């Protein structure tokens, strides 16, 4: 096995490396390269492979004869250590530049897997315990050999070799090649490329069609007769600003995501397969499928092609290097909010070095975390040299107002313009404050204005939800929901907001964990006209905002119900689910009013229960900060199950009719199957699986011989209260370990759930909807034409 750690022995004797734990996390300790290999410390390196798409060949380098390991043998295109001051990506770029004279931007590098190499060479004097980040650079054609500039101390020659021939040579342990175990972990490089380029196009089209057919397309309109001419003019400008949220969100998902989007759109009419790729991409807004545990449905082979005329030495008659913009096979848990190679340990070590104010910035909703060593990457897509810095800590924060300055400036100008036209004083105030927030990065006042909004035009726009941040659940994504208020329905749901303090006081949790000051959440029911940004895959039917605990504590939250979305989901999804999964005796109890009422109560219950908490050691904190990446799933489960408890409480108090009892429980059961189909990587699906499996295990849900389900009406109330108590207590204590145990035990695809999902698959009940917005589309189309 080649040792990237044995490279540059003479030139880099004083190079320092980060020492890792056995599981690959940073310890905060760095040691000299020689000491690391003497002591057998775990550390990191990069492997970079260059692959020619047209010829199916890999580029190999011949190691210089002066090398102290594997001299004169053929090896990886490029490899090297990750220095303590560098990131993985910077190291990959640097090694390629130093060894081969190739300068590539960051979107050319695809991290395909991480390989742990544990070996001892040189008669036991060199211990190599190395985590290798394996990158693939995909070029359209081979790079002419005369275009390379070889580093004589490292590389004596380069050549291209067929993927299959190279694998066979390794399998035969050819003495001219550095040995790699192609039956072990390193076989992935060959399997990934083979699978990518030997796919059956017809089968792939059928797969994409099947994935698309899980969504029912529906046109959502709203009655505009209640709007004045000024309102309609304001609406048109707001929709233009809302469309900009898409631009930011695509970038928040992954840095090469906008390039992929533009390429797929450009190529959509080339073939049936290209059209399907584009259509399914529009549903997911990324190459990862929301309903398939974020499994990639595209590969870098589907991505945009870019030309770099000056990436290498000039060669007569060659126009330059063409490469595919890359994205990782596995969806990055930190999205584009953090450096892709940053782990939790590194973040926590950095955070511990900060002042209290800086710590608040690090975990705030409205900034991204970057590396100083990668500053050059964010200034230009092409550069002549790769540089790094030697700061004690590589990480630093960048406010959203800086990171997305150009697009937020456009959105702010539009919102100011709309605010000048708006007739409603509260809408005028909201639009102006939100515009200011886009530029200042301070969203407090604008979120207060959003809570106070009292306007026929309902506008939610800005950074709110944190589901995309799978590392910590800290960072907010941009989104927009534009609608027209349904005055009649809004008046009907006022009861729930008025009862929040009563519900808090009677929650099934110890009194010490209850709040004395819960502020009633205003509830607005709207007919949705347009949404954008972080709205992908399954569509939300309601939301409760803001998530900022300061505002929740000071002013409470506000809730928006999307009634036309709820009606569409009930008709196209929930009713057909009930027909398949609910026992004949209870099927009649599934109705829209119960479904919509529980949705309202779900959103209300986000506003009660623990938020700001006191830990056992007396420290003040929040549930979100303590549970981190587990918070979203557990909070969704809490809102759901406590919502059921709350409905029964209000019925017992005579505030809701007793006729609702059976229908709310049975409609909830049908809704379990709906949400679990979103996938167990998604917060709502994970939270719903927890509830279903807990209730099933305790006898509140029953599976019959005909593979239908029913609610045990004698047991369900007590079991709902029991699960509510368990979740609320975990949140109140900020007990991440117990949260993990609960989710690991119950947020799984059990056999009863598999039975239900298999039967729904057989009759092809849609999983969710894809809305079209004709009113907004007309406005945006007119802008495009102008």
XYZ file of C-alpha atoms in Angstrom:
786
model
C 0.000 0.000 0.000
C 1.354 3.430 -0.920
C 1.966 5.820 1.904
C 1.051 9.398 1.115
C 2.717 10.111 4.435
C 6.102 9.048 3.056
C 6.106 11.843 0.480
C 8.268 14.990 0.541
C 10.501 13.492 3.287
C 13.363 15.808 2.698
C 11.396 18.949 1.871
C 8.856 18.738 4.659
C 10.692 17.447 7.729
C 9.123 20.141 9.884
C 5.614 19.620 8.522
C 3.071 19.269 11.301
C -0.002 17.052 11.087
C -3.223 16.967 13.077
C -3.402 13.938 15.337
C -6.753 12.171 15.086
C -8.651 9.802 17.310
C -8.892 6.193 16.183
C -12.308 7.052 14.712
C -10.900 9.949 12.669
C -11.833 13.065 14.657
C -9.394 15.864 15.456
C -7.909 15.815 18.955
C -6.607 19.388 18.919
C -3.025 18.074 19.019
C -0.523 18.428 16.182
C 2.842 16.714 15.864
C 5.691 16.679 13.400
C 5.308 14.336 10.490
C 8.247 12.188 11.616
C 6.851 11.798 15.125
C 3.408 10.904 13.780
C 4.793 8.042 11.702
C 7.198 6.941 14.442
C 4.403 6.782 17.024
C 1.713 5.443 14.688
C -0.671 8.350 15.281
C -3.801 8.524 13.175
C -3.703 11.418 10.720
C -5.110 12.491 7.366
C -4.010 12.604 3.747
C -5.536 13.058 0.308
C -5.594 10.855 -2.785
C -6.541 12.515 -6.076
C -7.471 10.479 -9.140
C -7.892 12.023 -12.588
C -10.317 10.104 -14.779
C -10.892 10.578 -18.508
C -14.573 10.144 -19.303
C -14.226 9.557 -23.062
C -11.508 6.895 -22.827
C -12.383 5.370 -19.427
C -8.808 5.763 -18.266
C -7.130 6.772 -15.009
C -4.017 8.928 -14.866
C -1.117 7.311 -13.001
C 2.142 8.832 -11.874
C 5.465 7.015 -11.590
C 7.094 7.699 -8.255
C 10.592 9.176 -8.448
C 13.480 6.784 -7.884
C 14.646 8.864 -4.926
C 11.444 8.265 -2.956
C 11.860 6.471 0.375
C 8.739 4.380 -0.208
C 7.780 2.477 -3.350
C 10.465 4.185 -5.529
C 9.973 3.856 -9.263
C 6.469 2.296 -9.023
C 3.251 3.487 -10.672
C 0.781 5.049 -8.249
C -2.179 7.400 -7.684
C -2.474 10.492 -9.906
C -1.478 12.646 -6.918
C -1.342 12.266 -3.125
C -0.053 13.950 0.002
C -0.546 14.775 3.666
C -3.091 17.243 5.014
C -0.936 19.641 7.035
C -2.190 20.948 10.363
C -2.728 24.359 8.780
C -4.574 23.079 5.729
C -7.926 21.629 4.791
C -8.523 18.474 2.813
C -9.577 20.361 -0.292
C -6.630 22.774 -0.164
C -4.279 19.807 0.201
C -5.786 18.044 -2.808
C -5.447 21.187 -4.911
C -1.918 21.844 -3.715
C -0.636 18.318 -4.382
C -2.072 18.347 -7.897
C -0.433 21.703 -8.555
C 2.952 20.839 -7.054
C 3.316 17.330 -8.476
C 1.676 17.669 -11.897
C 1.412 21.404 -12.555
C -2.405 21.325 -12.748
C -4.434 24.191 -11.255
C -8.111 23.366 -10.753
C -10.951 25.137 -8.879
C -12.670 23.503 -5.929
C -15.723 22.403 -7.913
C -13.540 19.992 -9.928
C -12.896 17.802 -6.882
C -15.401 15.101 -5.934
C -14.915 13.407 -2.565
C -15.976 9.818 -3.330
C -14.975 7.990 -0.149
C -12.643 8.006 2.845
C -10.195 5.116 3.102
C -8.425 4.080 6.307
C -4.947 2.737 5.585
C -3.187 0.932 8.437
C 0.202 -0.508 7.548
C 3.834 -0.731 8.604
C 6.606 -0.388 6.005
C 10.375 0.119 5.791
C 11.171 -2.777 8.156
C 8.832 -1.490 10.838
C 10.267 2.030 11.074
C 7.346 3.741 9.353
C 3.868 3.253 10.865
C 1.124 4.611 8.653
C -2.322 4.955 10.240
C -3.869 7.266 7.706
C -7.377 8.449 6.838
C -7.276 9.199 3.115
C -9.857 11.511 1.547
C -10.143 10.044 -1.945
C -11.038 12.625 -4.608
C -12.018 12.100 -8.227
C -11.459 14.733 -10.924
C -13.450 13.907 -14.063
C -12.166 15.336 -17.340
C -13.920 14.849 -20.652
C -10.756 13.724 -22.455
C -7.226 12.751 -21.440
C -4.928 15.647 -20.647
C -2.042 15.628 -23.175
C 1.044 14.226 -21.420
C 3.113 17.198 -22.594
C 0.737 19.527 -20.698
C 1.982 18.299 -17.319
C 4.771 19.945 -15.341
C 6.251 17.165 -13.215
C 7.918 17.722 -9.862
C 11.191 15.865 -10.346
C 11.687 15.007 -6.675
C 8.283 13.293 -6.616
C 7.234 12.183 -10.102
C 9.312 10.738 -12.940
C 6.522 10.084 -15.480
C 2.757 9.968 -16.008
C 0.533 7.783 -18.180
C -3.113 6.922 -18.727
C -4.294 3.360 -18.189
C -7.644 1.690 -18.736
C -9.686 1.367 -15.557
C -10.140 -2.388 -16.043
C -6.511 -3.019 -17.009
C -5.266 -1.144 -13.951
C -7.573 -3.088 -11.650
C -6.377 -6.388 -13.125
C -2.741 -5.375 -12.616
C -3.419 -4.611 -8.960
C -5.329 -7.871 -8.529
C -2.328 -9.732 -9.977
C 0.026 -7.791 -7.666
C 2.119 -6.616 -10.584
C 5.522 -5.563 -9.158
C 5.591 -2.350 -11.218
C 2.581 -0.902 -9.351
C 2.181 0.243 -5.763
C 0.006 -2.448 -4.175
C -3.617 -1.731 -3.342
C -6.085 -4.317 -2.074
C -8.751 -4.195 -4.779
C -10.830 -6.662 -2.778
C -10.700 -4.409 0.256
C -11.763 -0.822 0.879
C -9.974 0.577 -2.136
C -12.134 -1.358 -4.599
C -14.633 1.498 -4.306
C -12.800 3.657 -6.833
C -13.372 1.017 -9.511
C -16.942 0.164 -8.510
C -18.072 3.795 -8.358
C -16.736 4.617 -11.829
C -18.026 1.398 -13.385
C -21.501 1.850 -11.989
C -21.535 5.460 -13.116
C -20.713 4.808 -16.774
C -22.190 1.354 -17.425
C -25.741 2.192 -16.476
C -28.606 1.125 -18.731
C -30.157 4.389 -19.951
C -33.605 2.887 -20.433
C -33.607 1.436 -16.924
C -32.432 4.748 -15.545
C -35.274 6.574 -17.287
C -37.777 4.106 -15.824
C -36.325 4.617 -12.350
C -36.598 8.399 -12.617
C -40.163 8.107 -13.922
C -41.045 5.950 -10.938
C -39.471 8.450 -8.558
C -41.330 11.335 -10.186
C -44.640 9.470 -10.096
C -44.516 9.469 -6.301
C -45.532 13.120 -6.559
C -48.951 14.311 -7.694
C -48.788 17.585 -9.605
C -51.510 20.078 -8.727
C -52.220 23.698 -9.586
C -52.692 25.976 -6.553
C -54.629 29.181 -6.993
C -56.181 31.699 -4.647
C -58.982 34.232 -4.933
C -57.540 37.710 -5.497
C -60.815 39.644 -5.582
C -60.229 40.900 -2.029
C -56.982 42.613 -3.046
C -56.788 46.249 -4.084
C -54.901 47.291 -7.214
C -52.059 48.488 -4.947
C -52.035 45.084 -3.227
C -51.720 43.329 -6.585
C -48.850 45.570 -7.639
C -47.186 44.928 -4.277
C -47.738 41.183 -4.710
C -45.950 41.165 -8.064
C -42.848 42.796 -6.568
C -42.861 40.510 -3.518
C -42.977 37.427 -5.744
C -39.913 38.706 -7.594
C -38.099 39.071 -4.261
C -39.287 35.623 -3.180
C -37.846 34.047 -6.330
C -34.411 35.224 -5.188
C -34.674 32.922 -2.142
C -34.276 30.023 -4.568
C -30.930 31.399 -5.721
C -29.601 31.488 -2.164
C -30.997 28.113 -1.187
C -29.407 26.309 -4.133
C -26.057 27.660 -2.968
C -26.718 26.780 0.673
C -27.240 23.127 -0.277
C -23.834 22.774 -2.021
C -21.444 25.175 -3.707
C -21.618 23.559 -7.167
C -25.396 23.079 -6.978
C -26.204 26.242 -9.022
C -23.931 25.037 -11.851
C -25.675 21.677 -11.854
C -29.096 23.347 -11.958
C -28.200 25.565 -14.903
C -26.650 22.660 -16.819
C -29.635 20.344 -16.343
C -32.006 23.085 -17.443
C -29.894 23.807 -20.535
C -29.765 20.114 -21.498
C -33.382 19.249 -20.622
C -34.575 19.002 -24.238
C -31.736 16.800 -25.520
C -33.382 13.481 -24.629
C -36.121 11.874 -22.573
C -33.580 11.000 -19.870
C -32.281 14.576 -19.719
C -35.835 15.839 -19.329
C -36.486 13.421 -16.464
C -33.262 14.431 -14.735
C -34.290 18.083 -14.888
C -37.837 17.429 -13.712
C -36.755 15.367 -10.719
C -33.992 17.814 -9.874
C -36.587 20.600 -9.702
C -38.519 18.579 -7.127
C -35.470 17.991 -4.907
C -33.463 21.158 -5.693
C -30.314 19.051 -5.439
C -28.901 15.772 -6.800
C -30.085 13.945 -3.664
C -33.566 12.432 -3.511
C -35.594 13.556 -0.494
C -37.773 10.430 -0.484
C -34.860 7.999 -0.724
C -32.853 8.826 2.400
C -31.016 11.492 0.349
C -29.537 8.918 -2.014
C -28.026 10.571 -5.081
C -30.121 10.158 -8.244
C -27.498 12.009 -10.310
C -23.736 11.624 -10.510
C -20.945 13.992 -11.448
C -21.166 12.407 -14.915
C -24.500 14.248 -15.286
C -23.059 17.586 -14.240
C -21.950 20.759 -15.964
C -18.895 20.878 -18.213
C -16.428 23.734 -17.776
C -13.400 24.663 -19.882
C -10.124 25.850 -18.325
C -7.693 27.025 -21.050
C -4.893 27.727 -18.541
C -5.138 24.856 -16.056
C -1.876 23.354 -17.390
C 0.960 24.204 -19.729
C -0.302 25.265 -23.147
C -0.213 22.608 -25.859
C -0.501 23.493 -29.526
C -3.899 22.596 -30.953
C -5.421 21.796 -27.544
C -8.079 24.208 -26.334
C -7.618 23.313 -22.690
C -8.871 21.102 -19.879
C -12.599 20.349 -19.760
C -13.925 18.974 -16.486
C -17.221 18.061 -14.843
C -18.322 20.191 -11.891
C -18.428 17.788 -8.983
C -20.694 17.064 -6.071
C -20.275 14.321 -3.452
C -22.087 10.982 -3.708
C -23.188 11.278 -0.086
C -25.130 14.422 0.810
C -22.862 16.495 3.080
C -24.445 16.714 6.555
C -23.208 20.284 6.950
C -24.521 21.302 3.508
C -22.618 24.434 2.426
C -22.722 26.003 5.890
C -19.430 24.496 7.040
C -16.203 23.325 5.375
C -16.986 19.850 3.976
C -14.092 18.228 5.855
C -14.917 19.839 9.217
C -16.069 17.387 11.876
C -17.900 18.150 15.110
C -14.771 17.790 17.205
C -12.925 20.448 15.208
C -15.886 22.809 15.515
C -16.140 22.307 19.282
C -12.382 22.765 19.771
C -12.535 26.013 17.806
C -15.650 27.209 19.608
C -14.015 26.591 23.002
C -11.274 29.077 22.065
C -13.741 31.912 21.360
C -15.104 34.673 23.528
C -18.722 34.394 24.660
C -19.905 36.805 21.954
C -17.931 34.926 19.315
C -19.422 31.627 20.488
C -22.905 33.049 19.963
C -21.917 34.012 16.435
C -20.510 30.550 15.747
C -23.802 28.852 16.604
C -26.128 31.567 15.337
C -28.704 31.011 12.616
C -27.386 33.628 10.229
C -23.785 32.957 9.271
C -21.609 30.326 7.613
C -18.390 28.812 8.914
C -15.352 28.931 6.634
C -11.623 28.244 6.633
C -8.981 30.928 6.428
C -6.871 28.471 4.451
C -9.599 28.410 1.777
C -10.132 32.171 1.460
C -8.521 32.111 -1.981
C -11.135 29.603 -3.178
C -13.970 31.996 -2.492
C -12.380 34.929 -4.303
C -11.909 33.323 -7.675
C -12.611 30.076 -9.485
C -9.156 30.053 -11.029
C -5.835 30.893 -9.449
C -2.144 30.498 -10.141
C -1.114 29.231 -6.738
C -2.673 27.634 -3.702
C -1.914 29.363 -0.415
C -2.729 28.684 3.216
C -2.445 30.564 6.470
C -0.938 29.605 9.799
C -3.581 31.063 12.094
C -3.992 29.208 15.383
C -7.542 28.357 14.318
C -8.508 27.913 10.718
C -12.267 28.401 11.120
C -14.047 31.749 11.087
C -17.595 33.070 10.633
C -19.083 34.990 7.717
C -22.497 36.704 8.109
C -25.172 35.857 5.574
C -25.298 39.558 4.691
C -21.720 39.223 3.437
C -21.849 35.672 2.049
C -24.951 36.370 -0.075
C -24.472 40.122 -0.409
C -25.216 40.534 -4.110
C -28.483 38.594 -4.166
C -29.681 39.850 -0.793
C -29.105 43.385 -2.035
C -31.449 42.741 -4.961
C -34.081 41.211 -2.669
C -33.793 44.130 -0.241
C -34.324 46.682 -3.014
C -37.460 44.855 -4.157
C -38.870 44.595 -0.633
C -38.276 48.313 -0.008
C -40.095 49.056 -3.259
C -42.965 46.757 -2.277
C -43.078 48.352 1.181
C -43.536 51.787 -0.363
C -46.590 50.489 -2.266
C -48.164 48.347 0.453
C -51.474 49.611 1.821
C -51.383 47.649 5.084
C -49.274 49.393 7.762
C -48.125 46.072 9.244
C -47.137 44.708 5.834
C -45.319 47.937 5.026
C -43.373 47.656 8.292
C -42.546 43.974 7.734
C -41.232 44.483 4.200
C -39.037 47.428 5.165
C -37.607 45.717 8.235
C -36.968 42.480 6.354
C -35.160 44.424 3.639
C -33.001 46.061 6.297
C -32.343 42.684 7.932
C -31.040 41.245 4.659
C -28.335 43.922 4.717
C -27.624 44.123 8.470
C -27.911 40.402 9.337
C -30.048 41.326 12.360
C -33.443 39.665 11.956
C -34.932 40.348 15.399
C -37.093 43.376 14.520
C -38.227 41.909 11.197
C -39.325 38.686 12.893
C -41.298 40.676 15.471
C -42.966 42.482 12.563
C -43.757 39.119 10.986
C -45.526 37.970 14.163
C -47.532 41.233 14.189
C -48.514 41.028 10.502
C -52.219 41.748 9.941
C -52.699 41.981 6.201
C -54.692 40.402 3.415
C -51.364 39.670 1.717
C -49.402 37.242 3.856
C -45.629 37.230 3.422
C -43.001 34.967 4.975
C -39.531 35.530 3.556
C -36.016 35.063 4.918
C -33.809 32.517 6.715
C -35.807 30.313 9.084
C -35.676 26.509 9.134
C -32.552 24.567 10.103
C -33.319 21.094 8.732
C -30.590 21.332 6.073
C -27.897 21.628 8.754
C -27.465 17.942 9.556
C -24.343 18.551 11.669
C -25.782 20.749 14.413
C -29.150 22.116 13.315
C -27.822 25.663 13.789
C -27.888 27.291 10.361
C -31.052 28.660 8.752
C -32.024 28.302 5.109
C -33.780 30.973 3.050
C -37.389 30.420 2.030
C -40.539 32.285 1.045
C -44.268 31.623 1.351
C -46.586 34.171 -0.269
C -50.349 33.875 0.095
C -53.722 35.495 0.595
C -55.283 35.338 4.062
C -58.420 33.235 4.450
C -60.304 35.479 6.890
C -63.079 33.006 7.696
C -60.756 30.108 8.451
C -58.399 32.378 10.441
C -61.261 33.383 12.725
C -62.266 29.736 13.215
C -58.828 28.669 14.524
C -58.413 31.481 17.047
C -59.386 29.076 19.852
C -56.058 27.268 19.749
C -53.882 30.330 20.149
C -56.032 31.519 23.038
C -55.511 28.232 24.917
C -51.711 27.983 24.783
C -51.080 29.032 28.404
C -53.746 26.608 29.642
C -52.174 23.806 27.611
C -48.705 24.660 28.953
C -49.962 24.591 32.518
C -51.459 21.131 32.043
C -48.712 19.504 29.973
C -47.905 15.906 30.979
C -44.496 16.800 32.416
C -43.219 17.766 35.880
C -44.305 21.262 36.920
C -40.701 22.423 37.354
C -40.293 22.222 33.565
C -43.359 24.328 32.719
C -43.266 27.959 31.709
C -45.350 30.552 33.533
C -45.415 32.896 30.550
C -46.502 31.361 27.278
C -47.596 33.939 24.761
C -50.524 33.036 22.532
C -49.443 32.335 18.977
C -51.385 34.273 16.360
C -52.692 31.855 13.726
C -53.108 32.902 10.114
C -54.754 30.630 7.562
C -53.770 31.419 3.989
C -54.286 30.226 0.456
C -50.761 29.745 -0.882
C -49.837 31.608 -4.073
C -46.113 30.880 -4.275
C -43.253 29.326 -2.364
C -39.517 29.187 -2.965
C -36.182 28.490 -1.328
C -36.147 25.657 1.190
C -39.288 23.992 -0.101
C -38.254 20.738 -1.753
C -39.571 17.207 -1.865
C -42.522 16.928 0.553
C -44.418 20.188 0.839
C -45.178 21.705 4.241
C -48.830 22.296 5.204
C -48.044 24.709 8.030
C -45.187 26.351 9.872
C -44.610 27.933 13.252
C -41.990 30.674 13.374
C -39.618 32.202 14.251
C -37.173 29.663 15.659
C -35.108 32.299 17.462
C -35.461 31.379 21.159
C -35.066 35.041 22.177
C -38.233 35.908 20.287
C -40.051 32.766 21.410
C -39.335 33.796 24.998
C -40.132 37.512 24.544
C -43.009 37.446 22.094
C -43.928 33.838 21.361
C -44.414 32.575 17.822
C -46.888 32.870 14.998
C -48.385 30.150 12.896
C -49.325 30.023 9.240
C -51.613 27.292 7.883
C -51.602 26.596 4.139
C -55.187 25.500 3.661
C -55.140 24.825 -0.085
C -52.005 22.703 0.353
C -53.693 20.741 3.159
C -56.801 20.186 1.044
C -54.718 18.931 -1.869
C -52.776 16.503 0.334
C -55.889 15.158 1.991
C -57.667 14.542 -1.301
C -54.740 13.133 -3.276
C -52.818 11.320 -0.534
C -54.398 10.885 2.891
C -57.766 9.609 1.713
C -56.204 6.998 -0.621
C -53.846 5.957 2.217
C -56.824 5.428 4.501
C -58.528 3.289 1.871
C -55.502 0.972 1.821
C -54.138 1.011 5.370
C -57.031 1.702 7.764
C -59.422 -1.071 8.796
C -62.849 -0.985 7.198
C -64.503 -0.339 10.583
C -62.498 2.845 11.220
C -62.004 4.173 7.686
C -65.025 6.477 7.927
C -63.341 8.417 10.735
C -60.635 9.806 8.445
C -61.789 13.309 7.461
C -60.285 16.612 6.430
C -61.489 18.589 9.451
C -59.649 16.214 11.830
C -56.532 16.249 9.661
C -56.496 20.044 9.468
C -57.351 20.477 13.162
C -54.455 18.260 14.233
C -52.138 20.163 11.886
C -53.157 23.386 13.652
C -52.579 21.832 17.051
C -49.213 20.439 15.909
C -48.014 23.921 15.011
C -49.391 25.397 18.243
C -47.499 22.816 20.247
C -44.192 23.973 18.786
C -44.805 27.073 20.916
C -45.281 25.247 24.234
C -43.077 22.895 26.181
C -39.350 23.388 26.863
C -37.402 25.919 24.804
C -35.116 27.916 27.098
C -34.034 25.438 29.766
C -31.900 25.132 32.905
C -29.489 22.212 32.798
C -28.818 19.987 35.846
C -25.602 21.953 36.475
C -27.584 25.193 36.661
C -26.461 26.520 33.282
C -29.028 28.268 31.087
C -29.355 26.872 27.570
C -31.905 25.928 24.936
C -33.265 22.596 23.738
C -31.917 23.276 20.249
C -28.362 23.864 21.468
C -28.313 20.783 23.684
C -29.874 18.288 21.264
C -28.147 19.730 18.172
C -28.756 17.498 15.114
C -31.349 15.431 17.035
C -33.475 18.468 17.832
C -35.508 18.721 14.629
C -36.757 15.106 14.596
C -37.604 15.096 18.297
C -39.298 18.496 18.079
C -41.479 17.300 15.186
C -42.420 14.191 17.186
C -43.201 16.380 20.203
C -45.438 18.739 18.264
C -47.325 15.788 16.767
C -47.871 13.675 19.870
C -48.433 16.601 22.247
C -50.817 17.952 19.607
C -52.897 14.772 19.986
C -52.776 15.092 23.767
C -53.841 18.760 23.485
C -56.826 17.962 21.284
C -58.099 15.420 23.826
C -57.535 17.928 26.628
C -59.592 20.581 24.806
C -62.328 18.019 24.115
C -62.429 17.082 27.814
C -62.787 20.779 28.649
C -65.767 21.065 26.286
C -63.925 23.416 23.913
C -64.029 20.936 21.026
C -66.807 18.440 20.206
C -66.559 14.861 21.521
C -67.326 13.624 18.008
C -63.741 14.589 17.160
C -62.176 11.893 19.382
C -62.304 8.900 17.058
C -61.621 10.869 13.901
C -58.565 12.670 15.326
C -56.874 9.426 16.392
C -57.673 7.531 13.188
C -56.768 10.476 10.945
C -53.492 10.712 12.884
C -52.820 7.024 12.174
C -53.371 7.549 8.442
C -51.065 10.564 8.658
C -48.324 8.383 10.165
C -48.037 6.429 6.931
C -48.041 9.651 4.926
C -45.114 11.190 6.824
C -42.997 8.038 7.140
C -42.956 7.851 3.356
C -40.892 11.056 3.386
C -37.978 8.879 4.534
C -36.250 8.374 7.855
C -33.493 10.868 7.055
C -36.075 13.656 7.061
C -37.089 15.166 10.415
C -40.861 14.728 9.970
C -40.518 11.145 8.747
C -38.128 10.245 11.558
C -40.398 11.846 14.166
C -43.457 10.092 12.778
C -41.766 6.676 12.803
C -40.911 7.247 16.468
C -44.561 7.867 17.318
C -45.995 5.025 15.256
C -43.565 2.417 16.599
C -44.003 3.554 20.211
C -47.791 3.426 19.941
C -47.693 0.085 18.115
C -45.321 -1.484 20.661
C -47.619 -0.415 23.492
C -50.813 -1.675 21.861
C -52.369 1.656 20.879
C -52.143 0.683 17.191
C -53.206 -2.763 15.992
C -52.239 -4.662 12.820
C -54.943 -7.010 11.499
C -54.648 -10.191 9.447
C -55.766 -8.353 6.297
C -52.766 -6.005 6.741
C -54.890 -3.004 7.716
C -54.438 -1.040 10.930
C -56.744 0.407 13.548
C -56.496 2.493 16.707
C -57.142 0.795 20.050
C -59.403 3.520 21.388
C -59.209 2.114 24.928
C -55.440 2.437 25.127
C -54.423 5.275 22.852
C -55.067 8.209 25.214
C -52.790 6.829 27.940
C -50.008 5.872 25.512
C -50.125 9.306 23.843
C -49.716 10.916 27.257
C -46.848 8.563 28.151
C -44.860 9.357 24.991
C -45.601 13.073 25.397
C -44.166 12.958 28.913
C -41.021 11.118 27.775
C -40.221 13.529 24.943
C -40.990 16.666 26.963
C -38.787 15.449 29.816
C -35.863 14.724 27.481
C -36.176 18.212 26.023
C -36.515 19.863 29.431
C -33.332 18.181 30.651
C -31.448 18.807 27.405
C -30.586 15.096 27.517
C -28.993 14.364 24.144
C -28.047 10.816 25.133
C -31.647 9.873 25.983
C -32.856 11.612 22.812
C -30.445 9.482 20.787
C -31.567 6.296 22.540
C -35.242 7.060 21.923
C -34.704 7.887 18.246
C -32.433 4.897 17.649
C -34.999 2.550 19.183
C -38.135 3.852 17.504
C -37.163 5.874 14.412
C -36.633 2.737 12.369
C -38.419 0.987 9.525
C -40.180 -1.792 11.445
C -42.066 -4.682 9.889
C -45.527 -3.137 10.415
C -44.407 0.034 8.642
C -42.922 -2.049 5.832
C -46.282 -3.812 5.411
C -48.118 -0.508 5.063
C -45.576 1.046 2.702
C -45.491 -2.064 0.511
C -49.274 -2.002 0.115
C -49.244 1.718 -0.696
C -46.545 1.064 -3.284
C -48.678 -1.621 -4.930
C -51.577 0.772 -5.536
C -49.214 3.701 -6.271
C -50.639 6.212 -3.854
C -48.647 9.465 -4.281
C -46.222 10.287 -1.504
C -46.652 14.034 -1.822
C -47.596 16.852 -4.174
C -45.722 19.130 -6.541
C -47.566 22.451 -6.676
C -47.755 24.717 -9.690
C -48.413 28.422 -9.084
C -50.043 29.890 -12.205
C -50.476 33.397 -10.782
C -46.836 33.669 -9.699
C -45.586 31.961 -12.855
C -47.386 34.551 -14.966
C -45.762 37.389 -13.000
C -42.270 35.876 -13.261
C -42.743 35.039 -16.937
C -43.662 38.644 -17.690
C -40.465 39.794 -15.952
C -38.389 37.366 -18.036
C -39.952 38.655 -21.249
C -39.352 42.262 -20.214
